[in-house]
Structures are given as structure tokens and as C-alpha cells.
PDB file of C-alpha atoms in Angstrom:
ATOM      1  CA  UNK A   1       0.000   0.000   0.000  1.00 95.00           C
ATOM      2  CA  UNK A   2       1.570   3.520  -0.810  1.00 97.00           C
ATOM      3  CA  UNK A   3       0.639   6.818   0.745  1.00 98.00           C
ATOM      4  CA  UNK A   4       1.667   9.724  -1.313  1.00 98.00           C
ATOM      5  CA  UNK A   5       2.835  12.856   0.378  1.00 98.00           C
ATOM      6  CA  UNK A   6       2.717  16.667  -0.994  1.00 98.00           C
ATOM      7  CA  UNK A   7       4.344  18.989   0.778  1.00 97.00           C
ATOM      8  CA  UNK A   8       3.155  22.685   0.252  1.00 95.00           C
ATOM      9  CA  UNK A   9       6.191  24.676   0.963  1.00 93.00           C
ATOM     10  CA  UNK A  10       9.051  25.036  -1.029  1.00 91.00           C
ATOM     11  CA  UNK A  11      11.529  26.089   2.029  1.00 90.00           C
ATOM     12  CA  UNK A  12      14.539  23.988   2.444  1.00 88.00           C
ATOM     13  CA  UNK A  13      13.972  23.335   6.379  1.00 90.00           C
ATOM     14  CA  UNK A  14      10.550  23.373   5.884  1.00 94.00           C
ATOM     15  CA  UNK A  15       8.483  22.847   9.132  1.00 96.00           C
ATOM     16  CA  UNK A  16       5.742  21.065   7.037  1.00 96.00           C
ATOM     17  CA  UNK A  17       8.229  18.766   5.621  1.00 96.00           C
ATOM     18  CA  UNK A  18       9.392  17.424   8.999  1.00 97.00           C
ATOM     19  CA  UNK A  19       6.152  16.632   9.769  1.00 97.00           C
ATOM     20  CA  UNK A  20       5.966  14.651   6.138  1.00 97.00           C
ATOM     21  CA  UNK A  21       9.237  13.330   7.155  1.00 97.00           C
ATOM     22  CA  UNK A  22       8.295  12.148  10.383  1.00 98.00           C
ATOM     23  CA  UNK A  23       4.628  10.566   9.556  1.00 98.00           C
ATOM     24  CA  UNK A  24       6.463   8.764   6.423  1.00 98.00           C
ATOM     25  CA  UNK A  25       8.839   6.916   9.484  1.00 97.00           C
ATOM     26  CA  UNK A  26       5.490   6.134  11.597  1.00 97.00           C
ATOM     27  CA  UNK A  27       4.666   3.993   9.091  1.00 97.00           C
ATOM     28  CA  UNK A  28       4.339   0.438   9.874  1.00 96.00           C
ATOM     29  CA  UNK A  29       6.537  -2.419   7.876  1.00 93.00           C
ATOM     30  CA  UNK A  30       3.961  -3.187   4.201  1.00 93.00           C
ATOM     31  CA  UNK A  31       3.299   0.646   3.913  1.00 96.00           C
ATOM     32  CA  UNK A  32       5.337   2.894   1.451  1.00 97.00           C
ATOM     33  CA  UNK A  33       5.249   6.284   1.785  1.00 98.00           C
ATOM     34  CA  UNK A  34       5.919   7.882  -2.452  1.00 98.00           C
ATOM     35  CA  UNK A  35       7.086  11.407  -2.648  1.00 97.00           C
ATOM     36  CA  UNK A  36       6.390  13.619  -5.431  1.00 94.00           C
ATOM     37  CA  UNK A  37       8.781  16.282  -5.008  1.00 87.00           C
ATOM     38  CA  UNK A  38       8.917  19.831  -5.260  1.00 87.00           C
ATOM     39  CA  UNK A  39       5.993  21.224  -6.031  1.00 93.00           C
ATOM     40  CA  UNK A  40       7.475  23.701  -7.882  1.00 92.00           C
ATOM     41  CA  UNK A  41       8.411  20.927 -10.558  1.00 91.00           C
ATOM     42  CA  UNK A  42       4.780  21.460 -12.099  1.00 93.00           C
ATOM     43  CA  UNK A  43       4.587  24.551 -14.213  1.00 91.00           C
ATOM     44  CA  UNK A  44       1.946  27.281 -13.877  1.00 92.00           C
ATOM     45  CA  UNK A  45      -1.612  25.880 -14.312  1.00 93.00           C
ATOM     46  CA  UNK A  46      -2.927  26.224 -17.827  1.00 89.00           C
ATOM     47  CA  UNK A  47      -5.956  25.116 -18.914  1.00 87.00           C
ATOM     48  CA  UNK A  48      -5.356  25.537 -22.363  1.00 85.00           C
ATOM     49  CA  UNK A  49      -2.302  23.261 -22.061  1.00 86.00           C
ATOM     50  CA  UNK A  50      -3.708  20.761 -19.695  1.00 87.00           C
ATOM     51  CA  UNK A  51      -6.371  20.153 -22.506  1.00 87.00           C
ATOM     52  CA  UNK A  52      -3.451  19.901 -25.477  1.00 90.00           C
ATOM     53  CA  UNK A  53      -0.616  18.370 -23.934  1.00 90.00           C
ATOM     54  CA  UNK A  54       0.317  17.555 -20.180  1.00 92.00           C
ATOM     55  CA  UNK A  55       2.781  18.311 -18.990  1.00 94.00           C
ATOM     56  CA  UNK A  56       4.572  15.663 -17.928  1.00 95.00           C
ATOM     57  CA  UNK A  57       5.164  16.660 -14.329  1.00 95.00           C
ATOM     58  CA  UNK A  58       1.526  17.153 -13.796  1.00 96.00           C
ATOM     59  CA  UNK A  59       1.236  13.192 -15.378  1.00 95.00           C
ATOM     60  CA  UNK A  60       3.610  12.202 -13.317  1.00 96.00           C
ATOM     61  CA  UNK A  61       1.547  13.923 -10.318  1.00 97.00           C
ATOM     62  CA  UNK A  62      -1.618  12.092 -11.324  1.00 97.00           C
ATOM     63  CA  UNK A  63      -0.233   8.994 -11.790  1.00 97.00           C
ATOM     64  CA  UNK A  64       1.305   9.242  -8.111  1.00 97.00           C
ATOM     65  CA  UNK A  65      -2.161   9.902  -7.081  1.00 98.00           C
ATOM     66  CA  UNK A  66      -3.734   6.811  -9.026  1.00 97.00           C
ATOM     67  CA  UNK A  67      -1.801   4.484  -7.421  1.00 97.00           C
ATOM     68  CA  UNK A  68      -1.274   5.708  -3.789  1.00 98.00           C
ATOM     69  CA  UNK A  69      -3.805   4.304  -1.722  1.00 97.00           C
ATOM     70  CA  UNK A  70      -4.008   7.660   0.474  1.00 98.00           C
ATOM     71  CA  UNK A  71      -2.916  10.812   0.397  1.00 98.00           C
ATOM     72  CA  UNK A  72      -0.969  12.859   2.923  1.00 98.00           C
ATOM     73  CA  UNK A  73      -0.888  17.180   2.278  1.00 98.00           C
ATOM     74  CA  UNK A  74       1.996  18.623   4.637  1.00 97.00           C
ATOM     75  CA  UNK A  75       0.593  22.335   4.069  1.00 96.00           C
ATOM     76  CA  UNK A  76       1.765  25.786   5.856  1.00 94.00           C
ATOM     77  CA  UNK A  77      -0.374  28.661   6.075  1.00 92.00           C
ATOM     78  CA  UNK A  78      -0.012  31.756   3.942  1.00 90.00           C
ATOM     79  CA  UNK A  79      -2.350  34.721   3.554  1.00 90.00           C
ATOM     80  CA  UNK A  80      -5.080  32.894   5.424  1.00 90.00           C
ATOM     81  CA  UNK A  81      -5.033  30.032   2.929  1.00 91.00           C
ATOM     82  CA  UNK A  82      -3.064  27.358   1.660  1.00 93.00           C
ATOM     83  CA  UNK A  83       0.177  28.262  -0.358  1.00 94.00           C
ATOM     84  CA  UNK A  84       0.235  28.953  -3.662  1.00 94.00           C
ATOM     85  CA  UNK A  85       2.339  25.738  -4.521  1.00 95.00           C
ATOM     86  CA  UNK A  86      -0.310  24.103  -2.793  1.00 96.00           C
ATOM     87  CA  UNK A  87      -3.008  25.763  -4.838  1.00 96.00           C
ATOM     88  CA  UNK A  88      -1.272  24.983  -8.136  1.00 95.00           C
ATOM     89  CA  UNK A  89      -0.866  21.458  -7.450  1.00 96.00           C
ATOM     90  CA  UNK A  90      -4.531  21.152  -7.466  1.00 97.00           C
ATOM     91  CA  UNK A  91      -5.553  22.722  -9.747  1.00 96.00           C
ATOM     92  CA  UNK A  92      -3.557  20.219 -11.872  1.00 95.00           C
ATOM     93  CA  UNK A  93      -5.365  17.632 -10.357  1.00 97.00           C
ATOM     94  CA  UNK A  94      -9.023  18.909 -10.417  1.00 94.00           C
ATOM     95  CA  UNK A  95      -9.126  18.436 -14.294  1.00 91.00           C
ATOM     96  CA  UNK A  96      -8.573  14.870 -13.697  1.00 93.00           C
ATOM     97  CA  UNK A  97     -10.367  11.752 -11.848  1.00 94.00           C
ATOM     98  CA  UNK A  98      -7.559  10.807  -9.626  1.00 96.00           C
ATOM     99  CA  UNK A  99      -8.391  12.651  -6.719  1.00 96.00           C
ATOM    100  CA  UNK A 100     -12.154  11.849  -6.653  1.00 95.00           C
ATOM    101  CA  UNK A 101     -12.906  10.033  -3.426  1.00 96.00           C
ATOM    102  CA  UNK A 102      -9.372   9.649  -2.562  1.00 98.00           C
ATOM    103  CA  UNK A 103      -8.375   9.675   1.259  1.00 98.00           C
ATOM    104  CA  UNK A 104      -6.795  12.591   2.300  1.00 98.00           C
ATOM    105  CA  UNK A 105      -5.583  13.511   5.696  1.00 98.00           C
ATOM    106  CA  UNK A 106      -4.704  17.321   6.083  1.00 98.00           C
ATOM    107  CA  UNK A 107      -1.317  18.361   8.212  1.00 98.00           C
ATOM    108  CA  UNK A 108      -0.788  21.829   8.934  1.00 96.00           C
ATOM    109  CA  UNK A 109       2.397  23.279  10.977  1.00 95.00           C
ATOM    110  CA  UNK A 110       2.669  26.506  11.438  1.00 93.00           C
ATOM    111  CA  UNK A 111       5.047  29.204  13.306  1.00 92.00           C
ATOM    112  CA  UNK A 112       2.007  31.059  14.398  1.00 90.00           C
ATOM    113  CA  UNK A 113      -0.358  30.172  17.482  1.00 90.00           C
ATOM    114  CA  UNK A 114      -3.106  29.599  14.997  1.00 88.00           C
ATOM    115  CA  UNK A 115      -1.105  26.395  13.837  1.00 89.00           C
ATOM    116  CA  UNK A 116      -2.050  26.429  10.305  1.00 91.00           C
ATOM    117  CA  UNK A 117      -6.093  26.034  11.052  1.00 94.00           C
ATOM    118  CA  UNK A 118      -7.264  28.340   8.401  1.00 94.00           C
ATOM    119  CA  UNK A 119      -5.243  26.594   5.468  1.00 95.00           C
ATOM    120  CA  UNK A 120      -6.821  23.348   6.545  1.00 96.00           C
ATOM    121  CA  UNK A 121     -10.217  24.882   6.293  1.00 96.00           C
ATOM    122  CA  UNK A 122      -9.426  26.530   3.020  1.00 96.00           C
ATOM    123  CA  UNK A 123      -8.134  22.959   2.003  1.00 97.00           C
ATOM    124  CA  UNK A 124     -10.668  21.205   3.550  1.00 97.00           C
ATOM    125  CA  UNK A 125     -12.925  23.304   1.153  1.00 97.00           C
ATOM    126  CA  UNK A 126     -11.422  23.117  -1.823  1.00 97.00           C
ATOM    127  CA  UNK A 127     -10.842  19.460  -1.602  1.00 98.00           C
ATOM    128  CA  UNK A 128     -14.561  18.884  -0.577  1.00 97.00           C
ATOM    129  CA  UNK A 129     -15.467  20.691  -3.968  1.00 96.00           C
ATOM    130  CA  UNK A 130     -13.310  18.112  -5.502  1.00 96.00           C
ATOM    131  CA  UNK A 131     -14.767  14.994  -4.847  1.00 97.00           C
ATOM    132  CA  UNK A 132     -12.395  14.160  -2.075  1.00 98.00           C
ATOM    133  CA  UNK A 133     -12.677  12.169   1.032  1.00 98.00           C
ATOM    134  CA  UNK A 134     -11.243  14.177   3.591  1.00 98.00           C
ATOM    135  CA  UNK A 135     -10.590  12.884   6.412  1.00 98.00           C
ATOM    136  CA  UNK A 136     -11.442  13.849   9.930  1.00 97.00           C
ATOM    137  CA  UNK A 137      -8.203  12.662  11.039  1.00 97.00           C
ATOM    138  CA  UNK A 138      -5.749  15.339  10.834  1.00 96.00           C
ATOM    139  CA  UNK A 139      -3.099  17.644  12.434  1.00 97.00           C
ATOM    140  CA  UNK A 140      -2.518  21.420  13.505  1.00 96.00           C
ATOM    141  CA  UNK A 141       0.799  21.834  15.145  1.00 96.00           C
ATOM    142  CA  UNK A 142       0.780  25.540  16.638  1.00 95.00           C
ATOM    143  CA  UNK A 143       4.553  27.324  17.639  1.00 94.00           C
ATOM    144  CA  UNK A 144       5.918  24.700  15.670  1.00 94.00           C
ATOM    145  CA  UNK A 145       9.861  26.632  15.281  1.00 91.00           C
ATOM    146  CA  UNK A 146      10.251  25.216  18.729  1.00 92.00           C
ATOM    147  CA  UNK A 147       8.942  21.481  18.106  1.00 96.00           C
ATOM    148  CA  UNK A 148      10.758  20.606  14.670  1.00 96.00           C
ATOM    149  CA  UNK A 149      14.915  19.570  15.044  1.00 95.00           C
ATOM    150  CA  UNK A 150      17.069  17.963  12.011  1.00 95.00           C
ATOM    151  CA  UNK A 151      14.465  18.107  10.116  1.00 95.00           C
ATOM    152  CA  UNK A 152      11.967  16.077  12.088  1.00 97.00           C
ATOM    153  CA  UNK A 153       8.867  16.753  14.950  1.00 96.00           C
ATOM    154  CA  UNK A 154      10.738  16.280  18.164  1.00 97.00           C
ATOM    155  CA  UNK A 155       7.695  17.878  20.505  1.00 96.00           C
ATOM    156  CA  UNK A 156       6.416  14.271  22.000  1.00 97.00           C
ATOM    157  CA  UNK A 157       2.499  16.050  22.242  1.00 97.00           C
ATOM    158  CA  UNK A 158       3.070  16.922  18.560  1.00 97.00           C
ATOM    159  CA  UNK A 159       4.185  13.537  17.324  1.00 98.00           C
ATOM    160  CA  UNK A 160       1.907  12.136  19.387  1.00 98.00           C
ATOM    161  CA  UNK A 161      -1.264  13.784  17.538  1.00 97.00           C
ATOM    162  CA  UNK A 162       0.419  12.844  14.148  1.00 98.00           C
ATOM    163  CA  UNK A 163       0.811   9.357  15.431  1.00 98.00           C
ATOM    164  CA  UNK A 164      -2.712   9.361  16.704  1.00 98.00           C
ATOM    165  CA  UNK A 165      -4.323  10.558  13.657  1.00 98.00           C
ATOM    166  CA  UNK A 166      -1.561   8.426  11.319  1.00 98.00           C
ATOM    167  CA  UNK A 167      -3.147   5.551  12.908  1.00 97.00           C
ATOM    168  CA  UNK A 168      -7.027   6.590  12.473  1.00 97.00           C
ATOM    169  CA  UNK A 169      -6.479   7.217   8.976  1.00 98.00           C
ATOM    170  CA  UNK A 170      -4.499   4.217   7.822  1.00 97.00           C
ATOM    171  CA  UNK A 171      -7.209   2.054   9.607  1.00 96.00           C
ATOM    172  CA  UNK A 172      -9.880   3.791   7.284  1.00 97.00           C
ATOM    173  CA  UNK A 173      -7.434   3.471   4.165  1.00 97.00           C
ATOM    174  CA  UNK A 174      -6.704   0.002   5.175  1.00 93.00           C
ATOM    175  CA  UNK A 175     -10.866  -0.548   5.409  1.00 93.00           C
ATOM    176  CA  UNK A 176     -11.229   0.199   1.917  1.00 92.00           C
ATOM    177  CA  UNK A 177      -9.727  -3.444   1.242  1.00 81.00           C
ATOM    178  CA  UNK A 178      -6.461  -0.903  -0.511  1.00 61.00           C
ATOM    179  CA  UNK A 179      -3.503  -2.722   1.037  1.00 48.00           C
ATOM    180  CA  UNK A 180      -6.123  -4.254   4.297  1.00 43.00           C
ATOM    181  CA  UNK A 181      -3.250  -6.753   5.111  1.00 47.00           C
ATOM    182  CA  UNK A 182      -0.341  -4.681   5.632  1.00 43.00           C
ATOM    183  CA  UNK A 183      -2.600  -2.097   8.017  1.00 43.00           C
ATOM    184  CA  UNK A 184      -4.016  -5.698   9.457  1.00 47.00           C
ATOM    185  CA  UNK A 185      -0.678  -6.544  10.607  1.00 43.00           C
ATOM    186  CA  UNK A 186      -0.175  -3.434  12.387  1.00 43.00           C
ATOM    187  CA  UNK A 187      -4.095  -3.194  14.204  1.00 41.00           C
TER     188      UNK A 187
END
């Protein structure tokens, strides 16, 4: 069973990509975690050229999404709403079927004390309008410049909440009969 993760930031210590980093080791021994990248790989929406020719970052995207199982969005908070990056990558994806009913959990980390809660709403929203499941299970971590070392969550509350809601969401996944055996093992 493979869970993708898509990290919204583009930063090179990016707080949202230790918490990718550190859900991606939680995983138990049957589960792969796949990695896209960058984000900034994809070019610039454009309709006109997703409809002529895809690129073939944004295939390589979709086909990610087709055959992970679940998907995992490591997001930070910018203006109020998810990052651009973020933004662009799905609106790649909306033109397609790949998403549609997909599990999704939602991770936000922020430096703020709001911890990132109004880019999960705004990507709570936008995914909804997608056709995605999104999941109840997900993460805020608030003041997270103190809680992230090497590159990893290192607050145990923190990685306990990941772990926590890690473990909700691959049982769902896993109830979908998508890789049941290998979340069996674990629960």
C-alpha cells in the first residue's frame, strides 16, 4: 500500500516537511510512503495546455495519485489560505479523476499560534469541492519553530497527535480493502 505525500512549501527546512518526514517513518513495515517532489516541478496551471498536452510533471503527479492508496498534504499557512504551490498542485489535479474520493488527511504546521487552522479549512474546502474524502483525522501543530529539530517533529504532544491521527487514517485506508493486510498486521 503507498501513501503519497505533498508537501506545500518550497523552504529547504521546511516545518511542514518534517512533519511529512516524520509521519512517512510512523509507518508500519507493508506501507510505502511515495514522494512527489517539489511542487514547484509542475509549471503554472494552464488550462489551455492541460487540454493539449500535459505536462509531464503534472502526469507524473496524477499517476502518483492513481496508485497511492491515500494521500498525505503537509501544508503551511499563507495569507489565510493554503500556499500557492499548494493551490497549483490542485488545480492540476481537479481536471482529472484521480483525486475523486481519494483519502486525504490534512497536516498543517505553522510558526504562528493559529497552527495552520485556516489553510486546513481553506483545504478542507477546496478538496470537498473536488470529490475528495477528507478525512477527519488530521493535524494542527501551533509554535511549531520550537517542536521541529534535524528536520523532524521532536515535541512528544506533537508527534503524538500525528501518530494518533496516522493511525485513524491508515485504519480507514486500510478498510477500503487498498492494502487491508499490511494495516491488518499493524491493528
Amino acid at each position: 500500500m503507498k501513501i503519497l505525500f505533498l508537501v506545500g512549501s518550497l523552504r529547504r527546512e521546511s516545518l511542514n516537511g518534517a512533519a511529512a518526514a516524520s509521519a512517512a517513518e510512523m509507518l508500519p513495515g507493508g506501507v510505502e510512503p511515495t514522494w512527489f517532489g517539489r511542487l514547484d516541478q509542475l509549471p503554472h496551471f494552464d488550462p489551455d495546455v492541460e487540454e493539449t498536452n500535459l505536462p509531464e510533471a503534472a502526469q507524473r503527479l496524477r499517476g502518483m495519485v492513481e496508485e497511492a492508496a491515500g494521500v498525505v498534504i503537509c501544508c503551511p499557512e499563507y495569507a489565510h489560505g493554503a500556499s500557492g504551490v499548494m493551490k497549483m498542485t490542485l488545480e492540476w489535479l481537479v481536471g482529472g479523476t484521480e483525486m475523486a474520493a481519494k483519502p486525504t488527511m490534512l497536516v498543517n504546521v505553522s510558526t504562528s499560534n493559529g497552527g495552520g487552522l485556516r489553510a486546513q479549512r481553506w483545504l478542507e474546502e477546496t478538496l470537498t469541492v473536488m470529490g475528495v474524502d477528507v478525512r477527519p483525522e488530521r493535524v494542527s501543530v501551533a509554535a511549531a519553530a520550537r517542536k521541529v529539530s534535524g528536520g523532524r517533529l521532536v515535541d512528544e504532544a506533537a508527534l503524538a497527535d500525528l501518530r494518533g491521527a496516522l493511525d485513524g487514517f491508515l485504519t480507514y485506508v486500510g478498510s477500503l480493502g487498498v492494502g487491508k493486510d499490511a494495516v491488518d498486521l499493524l491493528y
